[in-house]
Amino acid sequence: MGRHSCCYKQKLRKGLWSPEEDEKLLDHITKFGHGCWSSVPKLAGLQRCGKSCRLRWINYLRPDLKRGMFSEEEERLIVELHAVLGNRWSQIASRLPGRTDNEIKNYWNSCIKKRLKQNGIDPDTHKPLKEDHKPAAAETGDEPPVAVAPSTTTPVENSSSLSREQPTSHNPTPLCWFEPTSYGSDALIASVVNLPREEACFQPLQYLEGGIGIGIMNPSSSSGSSVNSSGVEMQSYNSPLMEISGMFPWSDQLLLPNKGAEIHIEGEQENSLANHSFEIMSESVLTEEGWGPTATSDGQMDRLRSGTVVDPVAAAIYVGDESTCSRRRVEDAR
DNA sequence: AACAAGGTCAACCGCATTAAG
DNA sequence: CCTTAATGCGGTTGACCTTGT
């Protein structure tokens, strides 16, 4: 255990990669693929250990890397995912196409962390810092606000410091979101979901385990509201089942090539139970074959497939045993 | 121009997990 | 089941760069 055996070998280069080394590695992997990493340096003619080659490929040479500055949307996503996942950089990276875990980790440590602190947010807990730790207003001055995970913000912060766009007909105001029952729990992970009433768009979250659930809540299943520790109004739902919901197990075709598969809820907004429909946007991903037998109840899947009509007061992507999921709706303060 | 301080980021280290024999 | 090798991940380091004095 412990150290990789190749680390003991002599005459292995360390440190920065030269352009020649990059070329050799790129050429080799382009032609033959990496296969077993420990054999790559020998086959590619490099005086490096396999581990070093792997890292160089993943973090620098891979052709699908995006590079360049992080967009505002990427930054917001990182903050939101970090609020749920903590320092699981590889899982966060899997949600940002073209970005590496190392890149995100560096960006977090050098930029986001600092800005969250300046905004009075503890980057570790994603909760407001204590009053005496907050910087003076003058100190927070010119830095643009960083997006804050919704589950951690107070209503005041929602209206003042979030860098979300203003609602328009194409970009409606997020109605609500969900909080996980506890960080690190797989029971419910949906805090990254903002639900525009008119045009909810979800992306399956690769890090979830067990499956993906899609559901729509009916206000009639609400058991009442309460105010959480951050002062955010929470709506509780008693019913273990939503009006329409289903659990779909992860499968390779869902996870690997189509991380960005989308599920839309679309339709005109009216206050009736008959004005919204599901549409599976990527049939190649969420094929019927790919849907598992663990649907919550008979009939619901058929309705979902055919684009059924419901009132999406709220929706969530969650995982695990549905019966253990406590779903909470957070009213948008705006 | 020279230096110091702070920031950035590529790469390494060491541990945990997984796979193979 | 045990051992060992391979792989993956997060934390850390240090070289290089930028900015301020």
Short mmCIF file of C-alpha atoms (C1' of nucleotides) in Angstrom, two decimals:
data_model
loop_
_atom_site.label_atom_id
_atom_site.label_comp_id
_atom_site.label_asym_id
_atom_site.label_seq_id
_atom_site.Cartn_x
_atom_site.Cartn_y
_atom_site.Cartn_z
CA MET A 1 0.00 0.00 0.00
CA GLY A 2 0.97 3.58 0.06
CA ARG A 3 3.37 4.80 -2.51
CA HIS A 4 3.07 3.79 -6.06
CA SER A 5 5.88 1.43 -6.95
CA CYS A 6 7.03 3.55 -9.88
CA CYS A 7 7.87 6.37 -7.47
CA TYR A 8 10.81 4.33 -6.24
CA LYS A 9 12.32 3.92 -9.64
CA GLN A 10 15.28 6.03 -10.45
CA LYS A 11 15.74 8.70 -13.06
CA LEU A 12 12.09 9.65 -13.29
CA ARG A 13 11.51 13.27 -14.11
CA LYS A 14 9.44 15.45 -11.83
CA GLY A 15 8.17 18.97 -12.00
CA LEU A 16 6.80 20.92 -14.90
CA TRP A 17 6.22 19.19 -18.20
CA SER A 18 8.16 20.29 -21.25
CA PRO A 19 6.41 20.80 -24.61
CA GLU A 20 8.29 17.77 -25.92
CA GLU A 21 6.96 15.58 -23.13
CA ASP A 22 3.46 16.90 -23.74
CA GLU A 23 3.77 16.08 -27.39
CA LYS A 24 4.95 12.55 -26.70
CA LEU A 25 2.13 11.88 -24.27
CA LEU A 26 -0.52 13.48 -26.45
CA ASP A 27 0.71 11.60 -29.48
CA HIS A 28 0.74 8.29 -27.69
CA ILE A 29 -2.70 8.62 -26.15
CA THR A 30 -4.21 9.95 -29.35
CA LYS A 31 -2.95 6.92 -31.23
CA PHE A 32 -3.33 4.17 -28.69
CA GLY A 33 -5.39 5.48 -25.82
CA HIS A 34 -3.96 5.43 -22.33
CA GLY A 35 -4.85 1.85 -21.41
CA CYS A 36 -2.88 0.96 -18.32
CA TRP A 37 -1.36 4.19 -17.05
CA SER A 38 1.64 2.47 -15.53
CA SER A 39 2.70 1.33 -18.97
CA VAL A 40 2.10 4.66 -20.68
CA PRO A 41 5.44 6.33 -19.88
CA LYS A 42 7.41 3.38 -21.21
CA LEU A 43 5.35 3.10 -24.38
CA ALA A 44 5.37 6.85 -24.93
CA GLY A 45 9.08 7.17 -24.25
CA LEU A 46 8.74 9.33 -21.17
CA GLN A 47 10.84 9.40 -18.04
CA ARG A 48 7.78 9.89 -15.87
CA CYS A 49 5.68 7.70 -13.65
CA GLY A 50 2.26 6.64 -14.85
CA LYS A 51 0.62 8.67 -12.19
CA SER A 52 2.26 11.82 -13.44
CA CYS A 53 1.21 11.03 -17.02
CA ARG A 54 -2.35 10.46 -15.96
CA LEU A 55 -2.47 13.76 -14.10
CA ARG A 56 -0.97 15.65 -17.00
CA TRP A 57 -3.50 14.19 -19.38
CA ILE A 58 -6.49 14.81 -17.14
CA ASN A 59 -5.56 18.32 -16.11
CA TYR A 60 -3.95 19.69 -19.22
CA LEU A 61 -3.82 17.62 -22.38
CA ARG A 62 -7.32 16.23 -22.61
CA PRO A 63 -8.91 17.67 -25.74
CA ASP A 64 -12.26 18.36 -24.12
CA LEU A 65 -10.92 20.80 -21.58
CA LYS A 66 -12.53 24.19 -21.59
CA ARG A 67 -9.80 26.37 -20.03
CA GLY A 68 -10.14 30.08 -19.57
CA MET A 69 -12.08 32.04 -17.01
CA PHE A 70 -15.00 30.56 -15.16
CA SER A 71 -18.32 31.99 -16.19
CA GLU A 72 -20.71 33.46 -13.68
CA GLU A 73 -22.96 30.47 -14.16
CA GLU A 74 -20.10 28.07 -13.52
CA GLU A 75 -19.14 29.97 -10.41
CA ARG A 76 -22.68 29.91 -9.12
CA LEU A 77 -22.87 26.18 -9.77
CA ILE A 78 -19.63 25.54 -7.93
CA VAL A 79 -20.91 27.37 -4.88
CA GLU A 80 -24.21 25.57 -4.95
CA LEU A 81 -22.62 22.17 -5.41
CA HIS A 82 -20.04 22.85 -2.73
CA ALA A 83 -22.85 23.65 -0.33
CA VAL A 84 -24.18 20.16 -0.89
CA LEU A 85 -21.06 18.14 -1.58
CA GLY A 86 -18.34 19.90 0.34
CA ASN A 87 -14.80 19.37 -0.93
CA ARG A 88 -15.72 16.52 -3.25
CA TRP A 89 -14.01 18.24 -6.12
CA SER A 90 -14.20 15.41 -8.58
CA GLN A 91 -17.95 15.17 -8.12
CA ILE A 92 -18.30 18.90 -8.51
CA ALA A 93 -16.13 18.76 -11.62
CA SER A 94 -18.34 16.09 -13.12
CA ARG A 95 -21.10 18.68 -13.22
CA LEU A 96 -18.98 21.23 -15.05
CA PRO A 97 -18.09 19.92 -18.48
CA GLY A 98 -14.55 20.73 -19.51
CA ARG A 99 -13.40 21.59 -16.02
CA THR A 100 -11.10 19.50 -13.87
CA ASP A 101 -11.31 18.88 -10.18
CA ASN A 102 -7.90 20.47 -9.74
CA GLU A 103 -8.97 23.58 -11.58
CA ILE A 104 -12.13 23.93 -9.54
CA LYS A 105 -10.29 23.30 -6.32
CA ASN A 106 -7.75 25.99 -7.15
CA TYR A 107 -10.46 28.41 -8.16
CA TRP A 108 -12.35 27.74 -4.98
CA ASN A 109 -9.33 28.24 -2.79
CA SER A 110 -8.02 31.31 -4.54
CA CYS A 111 -11.17 33.21 -5.49
CA ILE A 112 -14.54 31.94 -4.40
CA LYS A 113 -13.60 31.35 -0.80
CA LYS A 114 -12.35 34.87 -0.48
CA ARG A 115 -15.38 36.41 -2.06
CA LEU A 116 -17.78 34.42 0.07
CA LYS A 117 -16.01 35.70 3.14
CA GLN A 118 -16.24 39.23 1.84
CA ASN A 119 -19.95 38.70 1.39
CA GLY A 120 -20.23 37.55 4.98
CA ILE A 121 -20.64 33.88 4.12
CA ASP A 122 -18.62 31.15 5.77
CA PRO A 123 -17.20 29.14 2.84
CA ASP A 124 -17.06 25.98 4.90
CA THR A 125 -20.59 25.99 6.22
CA HIS A 126 -22.18 28.28 3.63
CA LYS A 127 -23.91 30.04 6.43
CA PRO A 128 -23.65 33.69 7.34
CA LEU A 129 -20.57 34.54 9.34
CA LYS A 130 -21.07 35.85 12.83
CA GLU A 131 -21.61 39.58 12.96
CA ASP A 132 -18.21 40.38 14.48
CA HIS A 133 -16.45 38.47 11.72
CA LYS A 134 -18.12 40.29 8.92
CA PRO A 135 -15.93 42.81 7.16
CA ALA A 136 -16.88 46.43 7.15
CA ALA A 137 -18.96 47.61 4.22
CA ALA A 138 -16.04 49.51 2.77
CA GLU A 139 -13.98 46.34 2.65
CA THR A 140 -16.57 44.45 0.67
CA GLY A 141 -16.70 47.30 -1.78
CA ASP A 142 -15.76 46.60 -5.33
CA GLU A 143 -15.80 42.82 -5.54
CA PRO A 144 -18.77 41.54 -7.47
CA PRO A 145 -21.04 39.37 -5.39
CA VAL A 146 -20.63 35.67 -5.69
CA ALA A 147 -23.70 33.53 -6.08
CA VAL A 148 -24.73 31.85 -2.89
CA ALA A 149 -26.38 28.49 -2.58
CA PRO A 150 -30.03 29.09 -1.96
CA SER A 151 -30.29 26.78 0.99
CA THR A 152 -27.91 28.92 2.94
CA THR A 153 -29.20 32.34 2.35
CA THR A 154 -31.57 34.52 4.19
CA PRO A 155 -34.38 36.30 2.41
CA VAL A 156 -32.46 39.51 2.69
CA GLU A 157 -29.47 38.01 0.96
CA ASN A 158 -31.63 36.55 -1.73
CA SER A 159 -32.81 39.92 -2.75
CA SER A 160 -29.58 41.77 -2.45
CA SER A 161 -26.53 39.68 -3.10
CA LEU A 162 -27.46 36.93 -5.49
CA SER A 163 -26.19 37.44 -8.96
CA ARG A 164 -29.14 35.85 -10.64
CA GLU A 165 -30.62 37.48 -13.65
CA GLN A 166 -33.84 39.37 -13.35
CA PRO A 167 -36.90 37.39 -14.27
CA THR A 168 -38.17 37.67 -17.79
CA SER A 169 -40.64 35.70 -19.80
CA HIS A 170 -37.80 33.41 -20.85
CA ASN A 171 -36.06 33.45 -17.53
CA PRO A 172 -38.76 33.38 -14.93
CA THR A 173 -38.24 34.01 -11.28
CA PRO A 174 -37.23 30.88 -9.45
CA LEU A 175 -40.19 29.88 -7.37
CA CYS A 176 -38.65 27.65 -4.83
CA TRP A 177 -35.99 25.18 -4.09
CA PHE A 178 -35.37 22.27 -1.81
CA GLU A 179 -32.94 21.64 0.91
CA PRO A 180 -31.29 18.35 1.64
CA THR A 181 -32.28 16.88 4.94
CA SER A 182 -28.64 16.93 5.90
CA TYR A 183 -25.44 17.53 4.05
CA GLY A 184 -23.79 14.36 2.94
CA SER A 185 -26.99 12.46 3.01
CA ASP A 186 -28.14 10.84 -0.17
CA ALA A 187 -31.70 10.93 0.96
CA LEU A 188 -32.48 14.19 -0.73
CA ILE A 189 -30.26 16.37 -2.76
CA ALA A 190 -32.13 19.06 -4.50
CA SER A 191 -30.94 22.31 -3.16
CA VAL A 192 -29.32 23.13 -6.47
CA VAL A 193 -32.64 23.15 -8.15
CA ASN A 194 -34.35 26.41 -8.78
CA LEU A 195 -37.79 26.03 -10.13
CA PRO A 196 -39.11 28.63 -12.47
CA ARG A 197 -42.83 28.17 -12.46
CA GLU A 198 -43.11 28.33 -16.19
CA GLU A 199 -40.03 26.60 -17.43
CA ALA A 200 -38.32 24.38 -14.96
CA CYS A 201 -35.28 22.75 -16.41
CA PHE A 202 -33.36 20.12 -14.52
CA GLN A 203 -30.13 18.46 -15.23
CA PRO A 204 -29.60 15.04 -13.74
CA LEU A 205 -26.93 15.24 -11.11
CA GLN A 206 -24.25 12.73 -11.71
CA TYR A 207 -23.14 12.50 -8.16
CA LEU A 208 -26.41 11.22 -6.93
CA GLU A 209 -26.57 7.59 -6.08
CA GLY A 210 -29.34 5.15 -6.53
CA GLY A 211 -31.35 6.96 -9.11
CA ILE A 212 -32.96 10.14 -10.12
CA GLY A 213 -36.41 11.08 -9.09
CA ILE A 214 -38.58 13.57 -10.82
CA GLY A 215 -41.62 14.87 -9.14
CA ILE A 216 -44.11 17.57 -8.85
CA MET A 217 -45.66 18.59 -5.59
CA ASN A 218 -49.21 19.57 -5.08
CA PRO A 219 -49.87 22.23 -2.50
CA SER A 220 -52.58 20.06 -1.03
CA SER A 221 -49.91 17.74 0.33
CA SER A 222 -48.37 20.52 2.32
CA SER A 223 -48.44 20.07 6.04
CA GLY A 224 -47.60 23.64 6.82
CA SER A 225 -44.69 25.98 6.85
CA SER A 226 -41.99 26.94 9.28
CA VAL A 227 -39.02 29.25 9.38
CA ASN A 228 -35.59 27.70 9.40
CA SER A 229 -32.49 28.89 11.20
CA SER A 230 -31.60 31.21 8.35
CA GLY A 231 -34.96 32.87 8.52
CA VAL A 232 -36.19 31.23 5.33
CA GLU A 233 -39.73 30.05 5.22
CA MET A 234 -39.88 26.32 4.69
CA GLN A 235 -42.88 24.46 3.41
CA SER A 236 -43.21 20.87 4.56
CA TYR A 237 -44.77 18.07 2.62
CA ASN A 238 -46.16 15.06 4.38
CA SER A 239 -46.96 12.92 1.45
CA PRO A 240 -44.17 10.51 0.58
CA LEU A 241 -45.37 10.59 -2.99
CA MET A 242 -45.74 13.51 -5.23
CA GLU A 243 -48.51 13.99 -7.65
CA ILE A 244 -46.34 12.62 -10.38
CA SER A 245 -43.05 11.09 -9.59
CA GLY A 246 -40.77 8.29 -10.49
CA MET A 247 -37.44 6.84 -9.59
CA PHE A 248 -35.09 6.07 -12.40
CA PRO A 249 -31.97 4.10 -11.59
CA TRP A 250 -28.75 5.40 -12.92
CA SER A 251 -27.44 3.56 -15.88
CA ASP A 252 -24.34 3.91 -17.92
CA GLN A 253 -26.15 5.55 -20.75
CA LEU A 254 -27.57 8.08 -18.38
CA LEU A 255 -24.40 8.78 -16.48
CA LEU A 256 -21.61 8.73 -18.91
CA PRO A 257 -22.23 10.21 -22.32
CA ASN A 258 -25.17 12.38 -21.49
CA LYS A 259 -24.51 14.18 -18.30
CA GLY A 260 -26.33 17.17 -19.64
CA ALA A 261 -29.59 15.44 -20.34
CA GLU A 262 -32.42 17.74 -19.59
CA ILE A 263 -35.93 17.32 -18.48
CA HIS A 264 -38.21 20.23 -19.00
CA ILE A 265 -41.50 21.12 -17.55
CA GLU A 266 -43.19 23.33 -19.94
CA GLY A 267 -46.54 24.83 -20.65
CA GLU A 268 -48.47 27.95 -20.06
CA GLN A 269 -48.85 29.12 -16.56
CA GLU A 270 -52.32 28.93 -15.17
CA ASN A 271 -53.71 27.99 -11.85
CA SER A 272 -55.09 24.69 -12.83
CA LEU A 273 -53.98 21.11 -12.70
CA ALA A 274 -53.98 20.85 -16.43
CA ASN A 275 -51.47 23.14 -17.86
CA HIS A 276 -48.01 21.71 -17.59
CA SER A 277 -46.36 18.72 -19.10
CA PHE A 278 -43.20 16.79 -18.82
CA GLU A 279 -41.12 16.37 -21.85
CA ILE A 280 -38.14 14.12 -21.95
CA MET A 281 -35.73 16.15 -23.94
CA SER A 282 -33.22 13.47 -24.62
CA GLU A 283 -34.84 10.23 -25.60
CA SER A 284 -31.47 8.66 -26.13
CA VAL A 285 -30.73 9.13 -22.50
CA LEU A 286 -33.94 8.51 -20.70
CA THR A 287 -35.21 5.76 -22.87
CA GLU A 288 -38.01 3.61 -21.66
CA GLU A 289 -35.55 0.78 -21.34
CA GLY A 290 -33.47 2.92 -19.11
CA TRP A 291 -36.27 3.54 -16.71
CA GLY A 292 -36.29 1.09 -13.94
CA PRO A 293 -39.04 -0.86 -12.35
CA THR A 294 -38.85 1.21 -9.21
CA ALA A 295 -41.38 3.76 -10.27
CA THR A 296 -43.36 4.94 -7.34
CA SER A 297 -46.66 3.63 -8.50
CA ASP A 298 -48.27 2.09 -11.50
CA GLY A 299 -49.53 4.37 -14.14
CA GLN A 300 -47.46 7.33 -13.20
CA MET A 301 -44.70 6.45 -15.57
CA ASP A 302 -47.05 6.21 -18.46
CA ARG A 303 -48.44 9.58 -17.69
CA LEU A 304 -44.98 10.99 -17.39
CA ARG A 305 -43.88 9.52 -20.68
CA SER A 306 -46.78 10.85 -22.58
CA GLY A 307 -46.34 14.29 -21.26
CA THR A 308 -48.89 14.58 -18.61
CA VAL A 309 -50.38 17.56 -17.27
CA VAL A 310 -49.95 18.75 -13.80
CA ASP A 311 -49.56 21.77 -11.72
CA PRO A 312 -45.91 22.08 -10.92
CA VAL A 313 -46.05 23.97 -7.75
CA ALA A 314 -42.73 22.49 -6.91
CA ALA A 315 -40.45 19.83 -8.18
CA ALA A 316 -37.36 18.09 -7.03
CA ILE A 317 -34.62 15.81 -8.08
CA TYR A 318 -33.79 13.48 -5.30
CA VAL A 319 -32.39 10.11 -4.57
CA GLY A 320 -32.65 7.26 -2.19
CA ASP A 321 -35.66 5.77 -0.55
CA GLU A 322 -38.54 8.06 -1.29
CA SER A 323 -40.28 7.23 1.92
CA THR A 324 -37.38 8.71 3.85
CA CYS A 325 -37.25 11.89 1.87
CA SER A 326 -38.63 14.83 3.67
CA ARG A 327 -39.30 17.44 1.11
CA ARG A 328 -39.36 21.02 2.01
CA ARG A 329 -40.29 23.89 -0.12
CA VAL A 330 -38.62 27.18 0.33
CA GLU A 331 -40.56 30.18 -0.66
CA ASP A 332 -38.59 32.65 -2.65
CA ALA A 333 -38.44 35.78 -0.63
CA ARG A 334 -38.81 38.05 -3.57
"C1'" DA B 1 14.96 49.11 -10.98
"C1'" DA B 2 14.79 46.16 -7.10
"C1'" DC B 3 12.57 43.89 -3.73
"C1'" DA B 4 8.73 41.94 -0.94
"C1'" DA B 5 4.26 40.18 -0.46
"C1'" DG B 6 0.52 37.94 -2.06
"C1'" DG B 7 -1.92 35.27 -5.61
"C1'" DT B 8 -2.27 31.56 -8.96
"C1'" DC B 9 -1.97 27.09 -10.55
"C1'" DA B 10 0.54 22.87 -12.07
"C1'" DA B 11 2.16 19.08 -9.99
"C1'" DC B 12 3.29 16.10 -6.20
"C1'" DC B 13 2.29 13.39 -1.96
"C1'" DG B 14 -0.02 10.23 0.66
"C1'" DC B 15 -4.07 7.86 1.67
"C1'" DA B 16 -8.27 5.18 0.36
"C1'" DT B 17 -10.41 2.27 -2.69
"C1'" DT B 18 -10.68 -1.10 -6.26
"C1'" DA B 19 -9.05 -4.84 -9.09
"C1'" DA B 20 -6.37 -8.76 -10.01
"C1'" DG B 21 -3.98 -12.82 -8.87
"C1'" DC C 1 -9.42 -14.25 2.26
"C1'" DC C 2 -4.99 -12.09 1.66
"C1'" DT C 3 -1.57 -9.51 -0.78
"C1'" DT C 4 -0.13 -6.42 -4.11
"C1'" DA C 5 -0.60 -3.27 -7.89
"C1'" DA C 6 -3.22 0.26 -10.04
"C1'" DT C 7 -6.10 4.02 -9.82
"C1'" DG C 8 -8.50 8.02 -7.97
"C1'" DC C 9 -8.95 11.70 -4.88
"C1'" DG C 10 -8.12 15.69 -1.77
"C1'" DG C 11 -4.61 18.30 0.55
"C1'" DT C 12 -0.45 20.60 0.04
"C1'" DT C 13 3.62 22.55 -1.99
"C1'" DG C 14 6.47 25.52 -4.50
"C1'" DA C 15 7.63 27.85 -8.83
"C1'" DC C 16 6.14 31.49 -11.30
"C1'" DC C 17 3.54 35.73 -11.91
"C1'" DT C 18 1.54 40.14 -10.56
"C1'" DT C 19 1.15 44.06 -7.86
"C1'" DG C 20 2.63 47.38 -4.56
"C1'" DT C 21 6.23 50.02 -2.34
#
